[in-house]
Tab-separated table of C-alpha atoms in Angstrom:
chain	number	residue	atom	x	y	z
A	14	UNK	CA	-16.729	25.693	15.506
A	15	UNK	CA	-18.339	24.270	12.388
A	16	UNK	CA	-16.673	22.744	9.331
A	17	UNK	CA	-17.671	23.103	5.690
A	18	UNK	CA	-16.423	21.305	2.593
A	19	UNK	CA	-16.421	23.222	-0.677
A	20	UNK	CA	-18.176	21.237	-3.405
A	21	UNK	CA	-17.184	22.592	-6.815
A	22	UNK	CA	-18.846	19.672	-8.585
A	23	UNK	CA	-15.635	18.026	-9.684
A	24	UNK	CA	-14.097	16.054	-6.885
A	25	UNK	CA	-15.084	13.307	-4.541
A	26	UNK	CA	-15.797	14.823	-1.130
A	27	UNK	CA	-16.589	11.623	0.679
A	28	UNK	CA	-13.063	10.856	1.898
A	29	UNK	CA	-12.662	14.262	3.524
A	30	UNK	CA	-16.178	14.093	4.968
A	31	UNK	CA	-15.368	10.626	6.404
A	32	UNK	CA	-12.140	11.947	7.939
A	33	UNK	CA	-13.966	14.896	9.521
A	34	UNK	CA	-16.713	12.624	10.858
A	35	UNK	CA	-14.093	10.362	12.444
A	36	UNK	CA	-12.927	13.500	14.292
A	37	UNK	CA	-16.435	14.160	15.592
A	38	UNK	CA	-17.440	16.777	13.017
A	39	UNK	CA	-20.605	16.940	10.974
A	40	UNK	CA	-19.397	18.860	7.915
A	41	UNK	CA	-21.683	21.024	5.775
A	42	UNK	CA	-21.337	20.582	2.011
A	43	UNK	CA	-21.088	23.984	0.361
A	44	UNK	CA	-21.885	24.396	-3.325
A	45	UNK	CA	-22.622	28.147	-3.200
A	46	UNK	CA	-21.692	31.058	-0.903
A	47	UNK	CA	-25.280	31.154	0.474
A	48	UNK	CA	-24.737	27.743	2.058
A	49	UNK	CA	-21.814	28.856	4.216
A	50	UNK	CA	-24.028	30.016	7.089
A	51	UNK	CA	-22.207	29.809	10.398
A	52	UNK	CA	-19.365	27.623	9.123
A	53	UNK	CA	-16.063	28.672	10.667
A	54	UNK	CA	-13.538	26.272	9.052
A	55	UNK	CA	-13.538	25.641	5.295
A	56	UNK	CA	-11.853	22.754	3.515
A	57	UNK	CA	-11.373	22.449	-0.232
A	58	UNK	CA	-10.349	18.929	-1.256
A	59	UNK	CA	-9.646	18.165	-4.831
A	60	UNK	CA	-8.426	15.845	-7.405
A	61	UNK	CA	-8.847	17.523	-10.662
A	62	UNK	CA	-7.552	19.797	-13.314
A	63	UNK	CA	-6.547	23.352	-12.357
A	64	UNK	CA	-8.449	25.158	-15.119
A	65	UNK	CA	-11.566	23.053	-14.738
A	66	UNK	CA	-11.591	23.573	-10.964
A	67	UNK	CA	-11.258	27.373	-11.291
A	68	UNK	CA	-14.032	27.535	-13.899
A	69	UNK	CA	-16.395	25.536	-11.700
A	70	UNK	CA	-15.604	27.669	-8.648
A	71	UNK	CA	-16.289	30.824	-10.673
A	72	UNK	CA	-19.582	29.488	-12.056
A	73	UNK	CA	-20.794	28.913	-8.506
A	74	UNK	CA	-19.642	32.282	-7.220
A	75	UNK	CA	-17.178	30.502	-4.967
A	76	UNK	CA	-13.956	31.953	-6.410
A	77	UNK	CA	-14.538	35.520	-5.242
A	78	UNK	CA	-16.117	34.238	-2.044
A	79	UNK	CA	-12.969	32.246	-1.246
A	80	UNK	CA	-10.729	35.222	-2.028
A	81	UNK	CA	-12.640	37.284	0.528
A	82	UNK	CA	-12.705	34.452	3.060
A	83	UNK	CA	-8.948	33.983	2.845
A	84	UNK	CA	-8.409	37.764	2.656
A	85	UNK	CA	-10.151	38.040	6.038
A	86	UNK	CA	-7.796	35.317	7.354
A	87	UNK	CA	-10.594	32.906	8.156
A	88	UNK	CA	-9.577	29.237	8.549
A	89	UNK	CA	-9.038	27.523	5.178
A	90	UNK	CA	-7.530	24.094	4.471
A	91	UNK	CA	-6.687	23.342	0.846
A	92	UNK	CA	-5.840	19.850	-0.383
A	93	UNK	CA	-4.154	19.036	-3.715
A	94	UNK	CA	-6.007	21.180	-6.260
A	95	UNK	CA	-7.413	23.106	-3.276
A	96	UNK	CA	-3.782	24.036	-2.617
A	97	UNK	CA	-2.790	24.743	-6.210
A	98	UNK	CA	-5.640	27.178	-6.953
A	99	UNK	CA	-4.378	29.543	-4.219
A	100	UNK	CA	-1.565	30.629	-6.545
A	101	UNK	CA	-1.476	32.967	-9.533
A	102	UNK	CA	-1.506	30.394	-12.329
A	103	UNK	CA	-0.537	26.889	-13.432
A	104	UNK	CA	1.334	25.217	-16.252
A	105	UNK	CA	-1.623	22.824	-16.418
A	106	UNK	CA	-3.950	25.555	-17.744
A	107	UNK	CA	-1.856	28.610	-18.671
A	108	UNK	CA	-4.898	30.577	-19.878
A	109	UNK	CA	-6.673	30.386	-16.494
A	110	UNK	CA	-5.954	32.589	-13.449
A	111	UNK	CA	-5.866	31.065	-9.981
A	112	UNK	CA	-7.202	32.817	-6.884
A	113	UNK	CA	-3.865	34.575	-6.500
A	114	UNK	CA	-4.090	34.789	-2.709
A	115	UNK	CA	-0.541	33.419	-2.451
A	116	UNK	CA	2.161	34.567	-4.872
A	117	UNK	CA	3.629	31.880	-7.078
A	118	UNK	CA	2.922	29.468	-9.868
A	119	UNK	CA	2.108	25.764	-10.270
A	120	UNK	CA	4.552	23.649	-12.244
A	121	UNK	CA	4.715	20.108	-13.605
A	122	UNK	CA	7.449	17.663	-12.598
A	123	UNK	CA	10.085	17.689	-15.288
A	124	UNK	CA	11.046	14.362	-16.781
A	125	UNK	CA	13.902	12.450	-15.212
A	126	UNK	CA	15.197	9.013	-16.204
A	127	UNK	CA	13.252	6.380	-14.283
A	128	UNK	CA	10.933	8.908	-12.615
A	129	UNK	CA	7.286	7.871	-12.807
A	130	UNK	CA	4.690	10.628	-13.214
A	131	UNK	CA	2.294	10.991	-11.427
A	132	UNK	CA	4.146	11.064	-8.128
A	133	UNK	CA	2.060	8.413	-6.424
A	134	UNK	CA	2.407	6.902	-2.980
A	135	UNK	CA	3.748	7.686	0.477
A	136	UNK	CA	6.486	10.243	0.774
A	137	UNK	CA	7.924	12.243	3.637
A	138	UNK	CA	7.444	15.971	4.108
A	139	UNK	CA	10.246	17.672	5.994
A	140	UNK	CA	8.977	20.432	8.257
A	141	UNK	CA	10.874	23.668	7.615
A	142	UNK	CA	9.466	25.924	10.331
A	143	UNK	CA	9.311	23.503	13.268
A	144	UNK	CA	5.995	23.225	15.039
A	145	UNK	CA	3.511	25.729	13.706
A	146	UNK	CA	-0.103	25.616	14.872
A	147	UNK	CA	-1.170	23.185	12.167
A	148	UNK	CA	2.174	21.423	11.692
A	149	UNK	CA	2.579	20.447	15.326
A	150	UNK	CA	3.417	17.094	16.834
A	151	UNK	CA	4.035	15.458	13.464
A	152	UNK	CA	7.701	14.595	13.991
A	153	UNK	CA	10.628	15.466	11.743
A	154	UNK	CA	9.685	13.683	8.515
A	155	UNK	CA	6.077	12.558	8.584
A	156	UNK	CA	4.838	10.427	5.682
A	157	UNK	CA	1.753	11.352	3.682
A	158	UNK	CA	-0.011	9.967	0.623
A	159	UNK	CA	0.555	11.912	-2.623
A	160	UNK	CA	-0.949	11.576	-6.064
A	161	UNK	CA	-0.212	14.426	-8.454
A	162	UNK	CA	1.781	15.599	-11.463
A	163	UNK	CA	1.821	19.335	-10.629
A	164	UNK	CA	2.931	21.234	-7.530
A	165	UNK	CA	2.985	24.881	-6.423
A	166	UNK	CA	6.150	26.917	-6.396
A	167	UNK	CA	5.462	29.673	-3.828
A	168	UNK	CA	7.190	32.986	-4.496
A	169	UNK	CA	7.170	33.828	-0.781
A	170	UNK	CA	9.473	31.283	0.910
A	171	UNK	CA	8.082	32.200	4.349
A	172	UNK	CA	4.785	30.547	3.406
A	173	UNK	CA	6.425	27.120	3.072
A	174	UNK	CA	6.004	24.850	6.070
A	175	UNK	CA	7.219	21.525	4.605
A	176	UNK	CA	9.297	20.364	1.656
A	177	UNK	CA	8.948	17.126	-0.266
A	178	UNK	CA	11.487	15.537	-2.589
A	179	UNK	CA	10.664	13.310	-5.538
A	180	UNK	CA	13.591	12.150	-7.650
A	181	UNK	CA	15.925	15.150	-7.680
A	182	UNK	CA	13.056	17.659	-7.469
A	183	UNK	CA	12.122	19.329	-4.195
A	184	UNK	CA	8.853	21.205	-3.907
A	185	UNK	CA	6.708	22.924	-1.288
A	186	UNK	CA	4.684	20.051	0.195
A	187	UNK	CA	2.665	22.388	2.402
A	188	UNK	CA	2.195	26.084	3.181
A	189	UNK	CA	0.821	27.885	6.198
A	190	UNK	CA	0.026	31.577	6.482
A	191	UNK	CA	-2.110	32.891	9.328
A	192	UNK	CA	-5.210	30.710	9.407
A	193	UNK	CA	-4.561	29.284	5.970
A	194	UNK	CA	-3.039	25.843	5.570
A	195	UNK	CA	-2.695	23.936	2.313
A	196	UNK	CA	-0.853	20.839	1.183
A	197	UNK	CA	-0.146	18.822	-1.932
A	198	UNK	CA	-0.650	15.445	-0.205
A	199	UNK	CA	-3.923	13.903	0.956
A	200	UNK	CA	-4.241	14.003	4.765
A	201	UNK	CA	-7.609	12.225	4.456
A	202	UNK	CA	-5.707	9.232	3.019
A	203	UNK	CA	-2.712	9.421	5.340
A	204	UNK	CA	-3.969	7.520	8.359
A	205	UNK	CA	-3.258	8.875	11.850
A	206	UNK	CA	-0.681	11.391	10.665
A	207	UNK	CA	-3.167	12.942	8.269
A	208	UNK	CA	-5.981	12.965	10.803
A	209	UNK	CA	-3.664	14.638	13.287
A	210	UNK	CA	-2.999	17.429	10.796
A	211	UNK	CA	-6.723	17.969	10.220
A	212	UNK	CA	-7.360	17.925	13.977
A	213	UNK	CA	-4.651	20.575	14.412
A	214	UNK	CA	-6.382	22.727	11.802
A	215	UNK	CA	-9.722	22.381	13.551
A	216	UNK	CA	-8.033	23.714	16.690
A	217	UNK	CA	-7.067	27.085	15.166
B	11	UNK	CA	12.026	9.719	-0.531
B	12	UNK	CA	9.046	8.009	-2.130
B	13	UNK	CA	8.340	4.746	-0.300
B	14	UNK	CA	7.673	1.428	-1.994
B	15	UNK	CA	4.112	0.387	-1.190
B	16	UNK	CA	2.810	-2.812	0.392
B	17	UNK	CA	-0.716	-3.609	-0.724
B	18	UNK	CA	-2.753	-6.507	0.667
B	19	UNK	CA	-5.415	-7.783	-1.717
B	20	UNK	CA	-8.748	-9.167	-0.562
B	21	UNK	CA	-10.756	-11.369	-2.926
B	22	UNK	CA	-14.435	-10.797	-2.325
B	23	UNK	CA	-17.546	-12.563	-3.552
B	24	UNK	CA	-21.114	-11.848	-2.417
B	25	UNK	CA	-19.740	-9.453	0.168
B	26	UNK	CA	-17.490	-12.077	1.786
B	27	UNK	CA	-13.727	-12.583	1.657
B	28	UNK	CA	-12.816	-15.806	-0.094
B	29	UNK	CA	-9.604	-17.864	-0.187
B	30	UNK	CA	-9.709	-17.272	3.549
B	31	UNK	CA	-8.115	-14.808	5.852
B	32	UNK	CA	-6.799	-16.087	9.117
B	33	UNK	CA	-6.302	-13.154	11.426
B	34	UNK	CA	-6.581	-14.480	14.935
B	35	UNK	CA	-7.857	-11.163	16.234
B	36	UNK	CA	-10.890	-10.964	13.951
B	37	UNK	CA	-14.381	-11.896	15.064
B	38	UNK	CA	-15.456	-12.593	11.511
B	39	UNK	CA	-12.553	-13.243	9.150
B	40	UNK	CA	-14.938	-13.401	6.210
B	41	UNK	CA	-16.105	-9.806	6.518
B	42	UNK	CA	-14.110	-7.641	4.097
B	43	UNK	CA	-14.664	-4.501	6.171
B	44	UNK	CA	-13.204	-6.170	9.276
B	45	UNK	CA	-10.240	-7.427	7.248
B	46	UNK	CA	-9.709	-3.949	5.807
B	47	UNK	CA	-9.770	-2.414	9.286
B	48	UNK	CA	-7.214	-4.993	10.467
B	49	UNK	CA	-4.885	-4.073	7.596
B	50	UNK	CA	-5.464	-0.391	8.281
B	51	UNK	CA	-4.311	-0.973	11.869
B	52	UNK	CA	-1.274	-2.850	10.579
B	53	UNK	CA	-0.505	0.255	8.499
B	54	UNK	CA	-0.733	-1.287	5.074
B	55	UNK	CA	-0.018	1.426	2.500
B	56	UNK	CA	-3.086	0.756	0.368
B	57	UNK	CA	-5.789	-1.859	-0.010
B	58	UNK	CA	-7.241	-3.678	-2.994
B	59	UNK	CA	-10.650	-5.321	-3.107
B	60	UNK	CA	-11.114	-7.701	-5.986
B	61	UNK	CA	-14.692	-8.706	-6.690
B	62	UNK	CA	-14.144	-12.163	-8.159
B	63	UNK	CA	-17.698	-13.001	-9.131
B	64	UNK	CA	-18.591	-9.526	-10.244
B	65	UNK	CA	-22.174	-10.060	-11.316
B	66	UNK	CA	-24.314	-6.963	-11.457
B	67	UNK	CA	-26.220	-8.047	-8.314
B	68	UNK	CA	-22.942	-8.394	-6.558
B	69	UNK	CA	-21.921	-4.872	-7.441
B	70	UNK	CA	-24.414	-3.313	-5.058
B	71	UNK	CA	-23.043	-5.479	-2.269
B	72	UNK	CA	-19.550	-4.353	-3.195
B	73	UNK	CA	-20.568	-0.689	-3.208
B	74	UNK	CA	-21.793	-1.143	0.341
B	75	UNK	CA	-18.519	-2.848	1.383
B	76	UNK	CA	-16.552	0.039	-0.136
B	77	UNK	CA	-18.719	2.634	1.594
B	78	UNK	CA	-18.332	1.025	5.014
B	79	UNK	CA	-14.586	0.529	4.525
B	80	UNK	CA	-14.036	4.155	3.530
B	81	UNK	CA	-15.702	5.305	6.741
B	82	UNK	CA	-13.089	3.491	8.831
B	83	UNK	CA	-9.910	3.217	6.774
B	84	UNK	CA	-7.953	6.317	5.843
B	85	UNK	CA	-5.670	4.768	3.235
B	86	UNK	CA	-6.160	4.553	-0.523
B	87	UNK	CA	-8.579	1.889	-1.666
B	88	UNK	CA	-8.714	0.277	-5.120
B	89	UNK	CA	-11.673	-1.781	-6.280
B	90	UNK	CA	-11.547	-4.117	-9.264
B	91	UNK	CA	-13.654	-6.852	-10.806
B	92	UNK	CA	-16.693	-6.451	-12.991
B	93	UNK	CA	-16.153	-2.776	-13.790
B	94	UNK	CA	-17.357	-2.451	-17.347
B	95	UNK	CA	-18.398	1.174	-17.800
B	96	UNK	CA	-17.718	4.730	-16.713
B	97	UNK	CA	-20.943	4.491	-14.714
B	98	UNK	CA	-19.614	1.445	-12.801
B	99	UNK	CA	-16.447	3.427	-12.074
B	100	UNK	CA	-18.445	6.399	-10.827
B	101	UNK	CA	-20.464	4.183	-8.454
B	102	UNK	CA	-17.310	2.820	-6.811
B	103	UNK	CA	-15.557	6.193	-6.613
B	104	UNK	CA	-18.615	7.867	-5.095
B	105	UNK	CA	-18.861	5.064	-2.545
B	106	UNK	CA	-15.338	5.941	-1.389
B	107	UNK	CA	-12.919	4.009	-3.617
B	108	UNK	CA	-9.911	6.059	-4.671
B	109	UNK	CA	-9.099	4.000	-7.758
B	110	UNK	CA	-10.849	1.448	-9.913
B	111	UNK	CA	-9.228	-1.525	-11.595
B	112	UNK	CA	-10.160	-2.774	-15.061
B	113	UNK	CA	-8.868	-5.901	-16.746
B	114	UNK	CA	-11.020	-7.867	-19.214
B	115	UNK	CA	-13.216	-4.856	-19.915
B	116	UNK	CA	-10.129	-2.852	-20.953
B	117	UNK	CA	-9.058	-5.622	-23.320
B	118	UNK	CA	-12.479	-5.899	-24.958
B	119	UNK	CA	-13.051	-2.140	-24.966
B	120	UNK	CA	-9.751	-0.224	-24.700
B	121	UNK	CA	-11.517	3.145	-25.016
B	122	UNK	CA	-12.912	2.543	-21.514
B	123	UNK	CA	-9.442	3.482	-20.220
B	124	UNK	CA	-9.534	6.799	-22.103
B	125	UNK	CA	-13.085	7.490	-20.972
B	126	UNK	CA	-12.322	6.709	-17.313
B	127	UNK	CA	-9.189	8.846	-17.310
B	128	UNK	CA	-11.057	11.726	-18.912
B	129	UNK	CA	-13.964	11.512	-16.480
B	130	UNK	CA	-12.049	11.006	-13.213
B	131	UNK	CA	-8.364	11.616	-13.927
B	132	UNK	CA	-5.624	9.130	-14.706
B	133	UNK	CA	-4.825	8.671	-11.026
B	134	UNK	CA	-8.137	6.810	-10.600
B	135	UNK	CA	-7.593	4.267	-13.344
B	136	UNK	CA	-5.617	1.098	-12.650
B	137	UNK	CA	-5.291	-1.368	-15.510
B	138	UNK	CA	-4.766	-4.942	-14.358
B	139	UNK	CA	-2.784	-7.125	-16.733
B	140	UNK	CA	-2.569	-10.911	-16.398
B	141	UNK	CA	0.530	-12.027	-18.274
B	142	UNK	CA	1.878	-15.454	-19.137
B	143	UNK	CA	5.291	-16.307	-20.540
B	144	UNK	CA	5.164	-17.348	-24.191
B	145	UNK	CA	8.869	-17.401	-24.971
B	146	UNK	CA	12.179	-15.838	-23.946
B	147	UNK	CA	11.492	-12.216	-22.992
B	148	UNK	CA	7.937	-12.463	-24.297
B	149	UNK	CA	4.663	-12.504	-22.387
B	150	UNK	CA	1.098	-12.653	-23.657
B	151	UNK	CA	-1.981	-11.051	-22.123
B	152	UNK	CA	-4.605	-13.472	-20.810
B	153	UNK	CA	-8.104	-13.063	-19.421
B	154	UNK	CA	-10.436	-15.385	-17.534
B	155	UNK	CA	-7.920	-16.233	-14.844
B	156	UNK	CA	-5.133	-16.985	-17.271
B	157	UNK	CA	-7.094	-19.398	-19.451
B	158	UNK	CA	-7.846	-17.238	-22.442
B	159	UNK	CA	-5.070	-15.672	-24.560
B	160	UNK	CA	-6.185	-12.435	-26.170
B	161	UNK	CA	-3.375	-12.078	-28.696
B	162	UNK	CA	-1.683	-9.071	-27.117
B	163	UNK	CA	1.918	-8.666	-26.026
B	164	UNK	CA	2.011	-7.695	-22.315
B	165	UNK	CA	4.672	-4.977	-22.675
B	166	UNK	CA	2.975	-3.472	-25.732
B	167	UNK	CA	-0.416	-3.571	-24.017
B	168	UNK	CA	1.003	-1.809	-20.957
B	169	UNK	CA	2.379	0.912	-23.233
B	170	UNK	CA	-0.961	1.266	-24.963
B	171	UNK	CA	-3.012	1.676	-21.778
B	172	UNK	CA	-0.432	4.129	-20.422
B	173	UNK	CA	-0.890	6.166	-23.616
B	174	UNK	CA	-4.656	5.933	-23.181
B	175	UNK	CA	-4.459	7.461	-19.712
B	176	UNK	CA	-4.037	4.644	-17.187
B	177	UNK	CA	-2.449	5.911	-13.981
B	178	UNK	CA	-1.024	2.629	-12.789
B	179	UNK	CA	-0.547	-1.005	-13.863
B	180	UNK	CA	-1.353	-3.982	-11.663
B	181	UNK	CA	0.753	-6.697	-13.236
B	182	UNK	CA	0.117	-10.341	-12.369
B	183	UNK	CA	2.325	-13.147	-13.575
B	184	UNK	CA	0.056	-16.116	-14.283
B	185	UNK	CA	3.118	-18.374	-14.177
B	186	UNK	CA	4.044	-17.297	-10.654
B	187	UNK	CA	0.609	-16.709	-9.187
B	188	UNK	CA	-0.134	-19.176	-6.397
B	189	UNK	CA	3.319	-20.781	-6.493
B	190	UNK	CA	4.800	-18.788	-3.581
B	191	UNK	CA	8.091	-19.190	-5.461
B	192	UNK	CA	8.652	-15.494	-6.123
B	193	UNK	CA	7.399	-12.818	-8.485
B	194	UNK	CA	8.325	-12.839	-12.181
B	195	UNK	CA	11.133	-10.309	-11.972
B	196	UNK	CA	11.958	-10.306	-15.658
B	197	UNK	CA	8.354	-9.593	-16.650
B	198	UNK	CA	7.980	-6.860	-14.056
B	199	UNK	CA	11.220	-5.155	-15.058
B	200	UNK	CA	10.296	-5.348	-18.756
B	201	UNK	CA	6.921	-3.659	-18.169
B	202	UNK	CA	8.157	-1.143	-15.600
B	203	UNK	CA	11.022	0.005	-17.836
B	204	UNK	CA	8.724	0.437	-20.819
B	205	UNK	CA	6.216	2.818	-19.230
B	206	UNK	CA	6.183	6.049	-17.226
B	207	UNK	CA	3.545	5.098	-14.650
B	208	UNK	CA	3.870	2.977	-11.503
B	209	UNK	CA	3.715	-0.826	-11.611
B	210	UNK	CA	2.276	-2.967	-8.821
B	211	UNK	CA	3.811	-6.443	-8.930
B	212	UNK	CA	1.535	-9.369	-8.185
B	213	UNK	CA	1.704	-13.142	-8.126
B	214	UNK	CA	4.166	-15.435	-6.408
B	215	UNK	CA	5.002	-13.852	-3.055
B	216	UNK	CA	6.201	-16.612	-0.749
B	217	UNK	CA	8.524	-14.662	1.505
B	218	UNK	CA	9.681	-11.117	2.178
B	219	UNK	CA	12.823	-11.462	0.073
B	220	UNK	CA	10.648	-12.153	-2.962
B	221	UNK	CA	9.097	-8.737	-2.403
B	222	UNK	CA	12.448	-7.018	-2.023
B	223	UNK	CA	13.670	-8.675	-5.231
B	224	UNK	CA	10.757	-7.525	-7.368
B	225	UNK	CA	10.933	-3.990	-5.942
B	226	UNK	CA	14.666	-3.873	-6.536
B	227	UNK	CA	15.612	-5.946	-9.592
B	228	UNK	CA	12.041	-5.953	-10.927
B	229	UNK	CA	11.793	-2.124	-10.682
B	230	UNK	CA	8.272	-2.413	-9.240
B	231	UNK	CA	6.800	0.543	-7.336
B	232	UNK	CA	4.580	-1.557	-5.102
B	233	UNK	CA	3.931	-5.179	-4.185
B	234	UNK	CA	0.550	-6.825	-3.945
B	235	UNK	CA	0.186	-9.902	-1.767
B	236	UNK	CA	-2.612	-11.977	-0.320
B	237	UNK	CA	-1.912	-15.248	1.487
B	238	UNK	CA	1.446	-14.202	2.944
B	239	UNK	CA	-0.411	-11.609	5.012
B	240	UNK	CA	-3.833	-13.236	5.294
B	241	UNK	CA	-2.393	-16.258	7.059
B	242	UNK	CA	-0.136	-14.178	9.263
B	243	UNK	CA	3.038	-15.674	7.887
B	244	UNK	CA	4.201	-12.084	8.129
B	245	UNK	CA	2.700	-8.826	9.327
B	246	UNK	CA	2.952	-5.597	7.361
B	247	UNK	CA	5.259	-4.243	10.079
B	248	UNK	CA	7.638	-7.201	9.649
B	249	UNK	CA	7.665	-6.648	5.914
B	250	UNK	CA	8.507	-2.970	6.378
B	251	UNK	CA	11.283	-3.720	8.806
B	252	UNK	CA	12.740	-6.303	6.446
B	253	UNK	CA	12.529	-3.918	3.496
B	254	UNK	CA	14.261	-1.184	5.477
B	255	UNK	CA	17.061	-3.559	6.481
B	256	UNK	CA	17.595	-4.405	2.833
B	257	UNK	CA	17.671	-0.751	1.808
B	258	UNK	CA	14.203	-0.522	0.258
B	259	UNK	CA	12.528	2.802	1.148
B	260	UNK	CA	9.344	2.276	3.179
B	261	UNK	CA	6.903	4.360	5.125
B	262	UNK	CA	8.012	3.797	8.718
B	263	UNK	CA	5.626	2.129	11.104
B	264	UNK	CA	4.388	4.825	13.521
């Protein structure tokens, strides 16, 4: 097993690399499909804008590569924007298409009195499918660190593995389908609970 | 439910923690990385490093502290002090900081907030505001540790930096700071109600009820504290338990 982190030139990869190293991995940084080599488990971390992320992935030939990778059900872990780009499109950049490997769209929180946007801090994610391979041993309502203004709305409810509530709005905090796992929160910033999730992924 | 955050703040100069930290279990209480690891073990929700000398020589030392901390601590890390340009921000973020704090440099050059938000996203940009009461319901913005008034109204300034793309406000009451007599609840509530981004309350924590009060009546999203934790008056776990008993949502200790 060998891990790779997708580098689309926009985000800071160091936190995810540090988390993987603490789990005994020596991740390969991948800026083009040629660099994938014998990597078995891909992670795409991201803090960034949806449209900008898709454009950068396309420029590097990584968008179609990722579609194939996920289409072949090879292990993929998407974080934040790495989660959002799996869907068809986003309100953040309506003119840009996502990878479209999961049906659905990405929406912005709607305004509510007293609700701060971005959604920033530790929030619980209620598991909806019990213990899956990646979502195992986390307890009923594990807390993770979030920082975002947009979230995916999957069209296939079976993909959803955890739900998160902010204000009166409940969204899909994480999805799991085959060997694909993706979440809106940052496991690399969520202490032991987050590391556990990543370790579970490395075990698939 | 979104938890209220507890954020210990470490003042650092020349790569050493100052004002003192008195954890009995530390070999070297002056090493910021060791202190950060101790707070990580205590399950603090985030950490702030404040570089209080912030000379350009010092920045390289700080970058190294941030890099070593990020290798061991998997919680969000904010670094402030001496950040004067987008390039300074980039250095800290690449070293492993998740957010950067700007204070004086935002006052002297407000467009730095816009530039930082554009380059790295609003979530990375924390604007620190030092405010001092100037009359009933009125607070002025000060720099240089509360000595120099800059002629800005604190609430209006918070609104301006929010508009410019700040992702969070770190609000310190100069009147309360160091008194251990409680946070300035009125100030915190005034700023928090005026803007749509989170507010971290700072200055005046003397006990755990002070924290509950500013989170509740002060409408703060997070509390920053130094000595109350550094000198082991309370642990983070005690604070969380107390918050939970008083109905404040917290991330449970696991």
